[in-house]
PDB file of C-alpha atoms in Angstrom:
ATOM      1  CA  LEU A   1     117.824  70.629  74.690  1.00 56.00           C
ATOM      2  CA  ALA A   2     115.682  67.678  73.672  1.00 55.00           C
ATOM      3  CA  VAL A   3     116.572  64.310  75.078  1.00 51.00           C
ATOM      4  CA  GLN A   4     116.115  61.367  72.747  1.00 54.00           C
ATOM      5  CA  ILE A   5     114.570  58.380  74.537  1.00 49.00           C
ATOM      6  CA  PRO A   6     115.133  55.056  72.775  1.00 49.00           C
ATOM      7  CA  THR A   7     111.992  53.057  72.148  1.00 48.00           C
ATOM      8  CA  CYS A   8     113.705  49.788  71.296  1.00 45.00           C
ATOM      9  CA  GLN A   9     114.595  47.425  74.155  1.00 45.00           C
ATOM     10  CA  SER A  10     118.063  46.676  72.828  1.00 42.00           C
ATOM     11  CA  PHE A  11     121.523  48.118  73.179  1.00 41.00           C
ATOM     12  CA  GLN A  12     124.864  47.951  71.415  1.00 47.00           C
ATOM     13  CA  ILE A  13     127.850  46.185  72.958  1.00 42.00           C
ATOM     14  CA  CYS A  14     131.165  47.135  71.462  1.00 43.00           C
ATOM     15  CA  SER A  15     133.854  44.483  71.553  1.00 46.00           C
ATOM     16  CA  PRO A  16     137.088  45.957  72.997  1.00 49.00           C
ATOM     17  CA  VAL A  17     139.134  43.548  70.846  1.00 50.00           C
ATOM     18  CA  SER A  18     137.588  43.759  67.425  1.00 49.00           C
ATOM     19  CA  GLY A  19     135.782  47.060  67.694  1.00 51.00           C
ATOM     20  CA  THR A  20     132.661  45.458  66.282  1.00 49.00           C
ATOM     21  CA  SER A  21     129.186  45.860  67.740  1.00 49.00           C
ATOM     22  CA  THR A  22     126.564  43.295  68.529  1.00 48.00           C
ATOM     23  CA  SER A  23     122.917  43.950  69.300  1.00 48.00           C
ATOM     24  CA  THR A  24     121.667  42.287  72.468  1.00 50.00           C
ATOM     25  CA  ALA A  25     117.994  42.207  73.436  1.00 52.00           C
ATOM     26  CA  THR A  26     117.146  42.779  77.073  1.00 52.00           C
ATOM     27  CA  LYS A  27     113.833  42.777  78.904  1.00 57.00           C
ATOM     28  CA  LEU A  28     114.026  45.869  81.058  1.00 61.00           C
ATOM     29  CA  HIS A  29     110.891  45.031  83.019  1.00 63.00           C
ATOM     30  CA  VAL A  30     112.143  41.695  84.325  1.00 68.00           C
ATOM     31  CA  ALA A  31     114.060  41.682  87.617  1.00 69.00           C
ATOM     32  CA  PRO A  32     117.266  39.650  88.000  1.00 76.00           C
ATOM     33  CA  LYS A  33     116.724  36.212  89.506  1.00 76.00           C
ATOM     34  CA  GLU A  34     118.632  37.284  92.634  1.00 73.00           C
ATOM     35  CA  ALA A  35     116.250  40.201  93.234  1.00 77.00           C
ATOM     36  CA  LEU A  36     113.608  39.926  95.916  1.00 77.00           C
ATOM     37  CA  SER A  37     109.986  39.646  94.852  1.00 78.00           C
ATOM     38  CA  ASP A  38     107.420  42.427  95.168  1.00 79.00           C
ATOM     39  CA  ILE A  39     104.989  42.610  98.064  1.00 80.00           C
ATOM     40  CA  VAL A  40     101.455  43.476  96.907  1.00 82.00           C
ATOM     41  CA  VAL A  41      98.783  43.929  99.589  1.00 80.00           C
ATOM     42  CA  PRO A  42      95.421  45.046  98.151  1.00 76.00           C
ATOM     43  CA  GLY A  43      92.718  46.973  99.931  1.00 72.00           C
ATOM     44  CA  ILE A  44      94.640  48.805 102.653  1.00 71.00           C
ATOM     45  CA  PHE A  45      92.934  52.127 101.836  1.00 70.00           C
ATOM     46  CA  ASN A  46      89.401  50.746 102.078  1.00 65.00           C
ATOM     47  CA  PHE A  47      88.847  52.029 105.634  1.00 54.00           C
ATOM     48  CA  ALA A  48      87.419  55.407 104.644  1.00 52.00           C
ATOM     49  CA  LYS A  49      83.664  55.497 104.013  1.00 53.00           C
ATOM     50  CA  ASP A  50      84.086  57.407 100.744  1.00 50.00           C
ATOM     51  CA  THR A  51      86.590  54.937  99.311  1.00 47.00           C
ATOM     52  CA  ILE A  52      85.392  52.483  96.670  1.00 42.00           C
ATOM     53  CA  ASN A  53      86.252  48.941  97.663  1.00 48.00           C
ATOM     54  CA  ASN A  54      87.600  47.150  94.614  1.00 51.00           C
ATOM     55  CA  ASN A  55      88.711  44.146  96.630  1.00 53.00           C
ATOM     56  CA  ASP A  56      85.988  41.511  96.486  1.00 52.00           C
ATOM     57  CA  GLU A  57      87.442  39.384  99.266  1.00 65.00           C
ATOM     58  CA  GLU A  58      86.409  39.888 102.880  1.00 77.00           C
ATOM     59  CA  GLU A  59      89.294  40.779 105.169  1.00 84.00           C
ATOM     60  CA  ASP A  60      90.236  37.992 107.545  1.00 91.00           C
ATOM     61  CA  PRO A  61      90.314  39.617 111.021  1.00 93.00           C
ATOM     62  CA  ARG A  62      93.096  37.220 112.028  1.00 96.00           C
ATOM     63  CA  ILE A  63      95.629  39.165 109.952  1.00 96.00           C
ATOM     64  CA  TRP A  64      95.590  41.827 112.685  1.00 97.00           C
ATOM     65  CA  VAL A  65      98.155  40.993 115.360  1.00 98.00           C
ATOM     66  CA  PRO A  66      96.928  41.986 118.847  1.00 97.00           C
ATOM     67  CA  GLN A  67      99.435  43.973 120.874  1.00 93.00           C
ATOM     68  CA  THR A  68      97.190  45.183 123.734  1.00 91.00           C
ATOM     69  CA  GLU A  69      93.432  45.077 124.395  1.00 90.00           C
ATOM     70  CA  CYS A  70      92.844  48.133 122.216  1.00 93.00           C
ATOM     71  CA  LEU A  71      95.887  48.053 119.922  1.00 96.00           C
ATOM     72  CA  SER A  72      96.741  45.739 117.016  1.00 97.00           C
ATOM     73  CA  PHE A  73      98.891  45.873 113.901  1.00 97.00           C
ATOM     74  CA  ARG A  74      98.720  44.456 110.395  1.00 97.00           C
ATOM     75  CA  PRO A  75     102.133  43.799 108.821  1.00 97.00           C
ATOM     76  CA  LEU A  76     102.808  44.981 105.277  1.00 97.00           C
ATOM     77  CA  CYS A  77     106.576  44.543 105.110  1.00 97.00           C
ATOM     78  CA  PHE A  78     109.260  43.201 107.448  1.00 98.00           C
ATOM     79  CA  CYS A  79     112.522  44.290 105.814  1.00 97.00           C
ATOM     80  CA  ALA A  80     115.049  42.331 107.866  1.00 94.00           C
ATOM     81  CA  SER A  81     117.799  43.111 105.347  1.00 92.00           C
ATOM     82  CA  GLN A  82     117.524  46.884 105.913  1.00 95.00           C
ATOM     83  CA  GLY A  83     116.114  47.034 109.435  1.00 95.00           C
ATOM     84  CA  TYR A  84     112.686  48.553 108.921  1.00 97.00           C
ATOM     85  CA  TYR A  85     109.047  47.502 108.963  1.00 98.00           C
ATOM     86  CA  VAL A  86     105.831  48.878 107.506  1.00 98.00           C
ATOM     87  CA  ASN A  87     102.546  48.150 109.251  1.00 97.00           C
ATOM     88  CA  LEU A  88      99.045  49.406 109.820  1.00 97.00           C
ATOM     89  CA  LEU A  89      98.498  50.368 113.449  1.00 97.00           C
ATOM     90  CA  LYS A  90      94.912  50.139 114.695  1.00 97.00           C
ATOM     91  CA  PHE A  91      93.349  51.443 117.903  1.00 96.00           C
ATOM     92  CA  LYS A  92      89.796  50.419 118.776  1.00 95.00           C
ATOM     93  CA  GLY A  93      88.482  53.263 120.878  1.00 88.00           C
ATOM     94  CA  GLY A  94      90.850  55.541 122.753  1.00 88.00           C
ATOM     95  CA  GLY A  95      94.248  54.416 123.896  1.00 92.00           C
ATOM     96  CA  ILE A  96      97.897  55.213 124.457  1.00 92.00           C
ATOM     97  CA  LEU A  97     101.126  53.830 123.046  1.00 92.00           C
ATOM     98  CA  GLY A  98     103.588  54.467 125.873  1.00 91.00           C
ATOM     99  CA  LYS A  99     106.374  57.015 125.660  1.00 93.00           C
ATOM    100  CA  HIS A 100     109.050  55.909 123.234  1.00 94.00           C
ATOM    101  CA  ARG A 101     112.110  57.193 121.399  1.00 93.00           C
ATOM    102  CA  HIS A 102     113.004  56.616 117.746  1.00 92.00           C
ATOM    103  CA  SER A 103     116.617  56.034 116.769  1.00 90.00           C
ATOM    104  CA  SER A 104     115.802  56.477 113.072  1.00 94.00           C
ATOM    105  CA  PRO A 105     113.156  58.257 110.973  1.00 93.00           C
ATOM    106  CA  VAL A 106     109.489  57.287 110.879  1.00 95.00           C
ATOM    107  CA  HIS A 107     106.880  58.037 108.197  1.00 95.00           C
ATOM    108  CA  ALA A 108     103.155  57.893 108.962  1.00 95.00           C
ATOM    109  CA  LEU A 109     100.018  58.226 106.827  1.00 96.00           C
ATOM    110  CA  THR A 110      96.639  58.376 108.581  1.00 95.00           C
ATOM    111  CA  LEU A 111      93.896  56.317 106.937  1.00 95.00           C
ATOM    112  CA  LYS A 112      91.076  56.502 109.463  1.00 95.00           C
ATOM    113  CA  GLY A 113      90.297  58.312 112.705  1.00 95.00           C
ATOM    114  CA  SER A 114      92.655  60.730 114.405  1.00 96.00           C
ATOM    115  CA  TRP A 115      95.656  60.659 116.718  1.00 96.00           C
ATOM    116  CA  GLY A 116      98.457  62.805 118.029  1.00 95.00           C
ATOM    117  CA  TYR A 117     101.370  62.984 120.422  1.00 94.00           C
ATOM    118  CA  LYS A 118     101.144  64.245 123.989  1.00 92.00           C
ATOM    119  CA  GLU A 119     104.288  66.284 123.398  1.00 93.00           C
ATOM    120  CA  HIS A 120     102.951  68.086 120.281  1.00 93.00           C
ATOM    121  CA  ASP A 121      99.941  70.309 119.608  1.00 91.00           C
ATOM    122  CA  TRP A 122      99.077  68.949 116.136  1.00 92.00           C
ATOM    123  CA  LYS A 123      96.525  66.227 115.404  1.00 94.00           C
ATOM    124  CA  ALA A 124      96.601  63.806 112.464  1.00 94.00           C
ATOM    125  CA  SER A 125      93.332  63.052 110.652  1.00 93.00           C
ATOM    126  CA  PRO A 126      92.612  60.952 107.518  1.00 94.00           C
ATOM    127  CA  GLY A 127      95.042  61.908 104.761  1.00 92.00           C
ATOM    128  CA  THR A 128      97.610  63.449 107.126  1.00 94.00           C
ATOM    129  CA  TYR A 129     101.269  62.568 106.477  1.00 95.00           C
ATOM    130  CA  VAL A 130     103.736  62.827 109.356  1.00 94.00           C
ATOM    131  CA  PHE A 131     107.537  62.667 109.315  1.00 94.00           C
ATOM    132  CA  GLU A 132     109.173  61.884 112.659  1.00 93.00           C
ATOM    133  CA  PRO A 133     112.901  62.697 112.788  1.00 92.00           C
ATOM    134  CA  PRO A 134     115.504  60.528 114.524  1.00 92.00           C
ATOM    135  CA  GLY A 135     115.808  61.269 118.235  1.00 89.00           C
ATOM    136  CA  GLU A 136     112.129  62.104 118.678  1.00 89.00           C
ATOM    137  CA  THR A 137     110.592  60.982 121.989  1.00 92.00           C
ATOM    138  CA  HIS A 138     106.818  61.055 122.302  1.00 94.00           C
ATOM    139  CA  THR A 139     103.619  59.393 123.552  1.00 93.00           C
ATOM    140  CA  LEU A 140     100.975  58.406 120.996  1.00 96.00           C
ATOM    141  CA  ILE A 141      97.422  59.241 122.080  1.00 94.00           C
ATOM    142  CA  VAL A 142      94.084  58.334 120.504  1.00 95.00           C
ATOM    143  CA  ASP A 143      91.115  60.159 122.032  1.00 92.00           C
ATOM    144  CA  GLU A 144      88.368  58.120 123.694  1.00 89.00           C
ATOM    145  CA  ASP A 145      85.725  59.484 121.316  1.00 90.00           C
ATOM    146  CA  CYS A 146      87.565  57.976 118.313  1.00 92.00           C
ATOM    147  CA  ASP A 147      85.858  54.677 117.475  1.00 93.00           C
ATOM    148  CA  GLU A 148      88.745  53.391 115.371  1.00 95.00           C
ATOM    149  CA  MET A 149      92.109  54.779 114.292  1.00 96.00           C
ATOM    150  CA  ILE A 150      94.202  53.208 111.519  1.00 96.00           C
ATOM    151  CA  THR A 151      97.534  54.642 110.404  1.00 96.00           C
ATOM    152  CA  MET A 152     100.284  53.249 108.203  1.00 97.00           C
ATOM    153  CA  PHE A 153     103.707  53.543 109.846  1.00 97.00           C
ATOM    154  CA  HIS A 154     107.079  52.996 108.173  1.00 98.00           C
ATOM    155  CA  VAL A 155     109.487  52.523 111.099  1.00 97.00           C
ATOM    156  CA  THR A 156     113.252  52.307 110.613  1.00 96.00           C
ATOM    157  CA  GLY A 157     115.558  51.051 113.336  1.00 95.00           C
ATOM    158  CA  SER A 158     114.495  50.649 116.952  1.00 93.00           C
ATOM    159  CA  LEU A 159     111.543  52.024 118.845  1.00 92.00           C
ATOM    160  CA  LEU A 160     112.741  52.323 122.458  1.00 94.00           C
ATOM    161  CA  TYR A 161     110.089  52.402 125.185  1.00 94.00           C
ATOM    162  CA  VAL A 162     111.156  54.688 128.035  1.00 93.00           C
ATOM    163  CA  ASP A 163     109.874  55.590 131.498  1.00 92.00           C
ATOM    164  CA  GLU A 164     107.755  58.687 132.067  1.00 89.00           C
ATOM    165  CA  ASN A 165     110.828  60.855 132.588  1.00 87.00           C
ATOM    166  CA  GLY A 166     112.426  59.484 129.427  1.00 83.00           C
ATOM    167  CA  ASP A 167     115.586  58.529 131.310  1.00 85.00           C
ATOM    168  CA  ASN A 168     115.453  54.725 131.318  1.00 92.00           C
ATOM    169  CA  ILE A 169     114.747  52.232 128.534  1.00 94.00           C
ATOM    170  CA  ILE A 170     112.099  49.724 129.627  1.00 95.00           C
ATOM    171  CA  GLY A 171     111.486  47.870 126.343  1.00 94.00           C
ATOM    172  CA  PHE A 172     111.881  48.038 122.586  1.00 95.00           C
ATOM    173  CA  ASP A 173     110.411  47.100 119.221  1.00 95.00           C
ATOM    174  CA  ASP A 174     112.153  46.655 115.892  1.00 96.00           C
ATOM    175  CA  VAL A 175     111.633  44.638 112.722  1.00 97.00           C
ATOM    176  CA  PHE A 176     112.675  41.417 114.467  1.00 97.00           C
ATOM    177  CA  SER A 177     110.503  41.802 117.583  1.00 97.00           C
ATOM    178  CA  LYS A 178     107.483  42.715 115.448  1.00 97.00           C
ATOM    179  CA  LEU A 179     108.199  39.740 113.194  1.00 97.00           C
ATOM    180  CA  GLU A 180     108.282  37.397 116.204  1.00 97.00           C
ATOM    181  CA  LYS A 181     104.990  38.792 117.534  1.00 97.00           C
ATOM    182  CA  ALA A 182     103.359  38.225 114.142  1.00 98.00           C
ATOM    183  CA  LYS A 183     104.734  34.677 113.820  1.00 98.00           C
ATOM    184  CA  LYS A 184     103.508  33.769 117.301  1.00 98.00           C
ATOM    185  CA  TRP A 185     100.028  35.186 116.680  1.00 98.00           C
ATOM    186  CA  TYR A 186      99.563  33.611 113.249  1.00 98.00           C
ATOM    187  CA  LYS A 187     100.516  30.250 114.721  1.00 98.00           C
ATOM    188  CA  GLU A 188      98.029  30.689 117.593  1.00 97.00           C
ATOM    189  CA  CYS A 189      95.143  31.923 115.430  1.00 97.00           C
ATOM    190  CA  GLY A 190      95.387  29.107 112.866  1.00 97.00           C
ATOM    191  CA  LEU A 191      96.850  30.955 109.886  1.00 97.00           C
ATOM    192  CA  GLY A 192     100.173  29.227 110.512  1.00 97.00           C
ATOM    193  CA  GLU A 193     103.550  30.623 111.472  1.00 96.00           C
ATOM    194  CA  ASP A 194     104.686  30.689 107.833  1.00 96.00           C
ATOM    195  CA  TYR A 195     101.858  33.082 106.914  1.00 97.00           C
ATOM    196  CA  VAL A 196     104.154  35.942 107.885  1.00 97.00           C
ATOM    197  CA  GLN A 197     106.856  34.973 105.382  1.00 96.00           C
ATOM    198  CA  GLN A 198     105.031  36.704 102.522  1.00 96.00           C
ATOM    199  CA  PHE A 199     105.903  40.022 104.190  1.00 97.00           C
ATOM    200  CA  VAL A 200     109.581  39.293 104.923  1.00 96.00           C
ATOM    201  CA  ARG A 201     112.336  40.697 102.719  1.00 94.00           C
TER     202      ARG A 201
END
């Protein structure tokens, strides 16, 4: 059964009173004025040596928000309206992100280097996609012989830091805590607190 796809950007409105039709033009590619704007961040896949860099601008190192001595993140989206955030996580050299539990799903795509979880036997390398189901508790590890690891994480809900036994919650991260960390850093580093607003939806 062939499906006929209209090529004209117009449609017919039938009047319920008169039964007559009127043709109304509509621009299907234009979002409603109430819709949020797109977020476009170029060059995030330029970490691999075999990737062609089409972005002529040098990356400002201040866009990376330091979290520990070896760990920083670069925000891509803070979706406060739906409770998730997307960021690039970067480890310089080996390191550990303490044991934590996810209340909602997480998606990860490795761009550079390698990493894994202490509780699993797999290892993610460039190009590896990982889905982490809700309820997962794990400890992120980057080996000491890895010069730099960069992975894009899409994190929904809360990330709950727990003690070594996994019994007690000792901290948390979510879209709002990450947003506050970014605002504080951008203010300190000179980019300005409002720099982060381009990523907020």
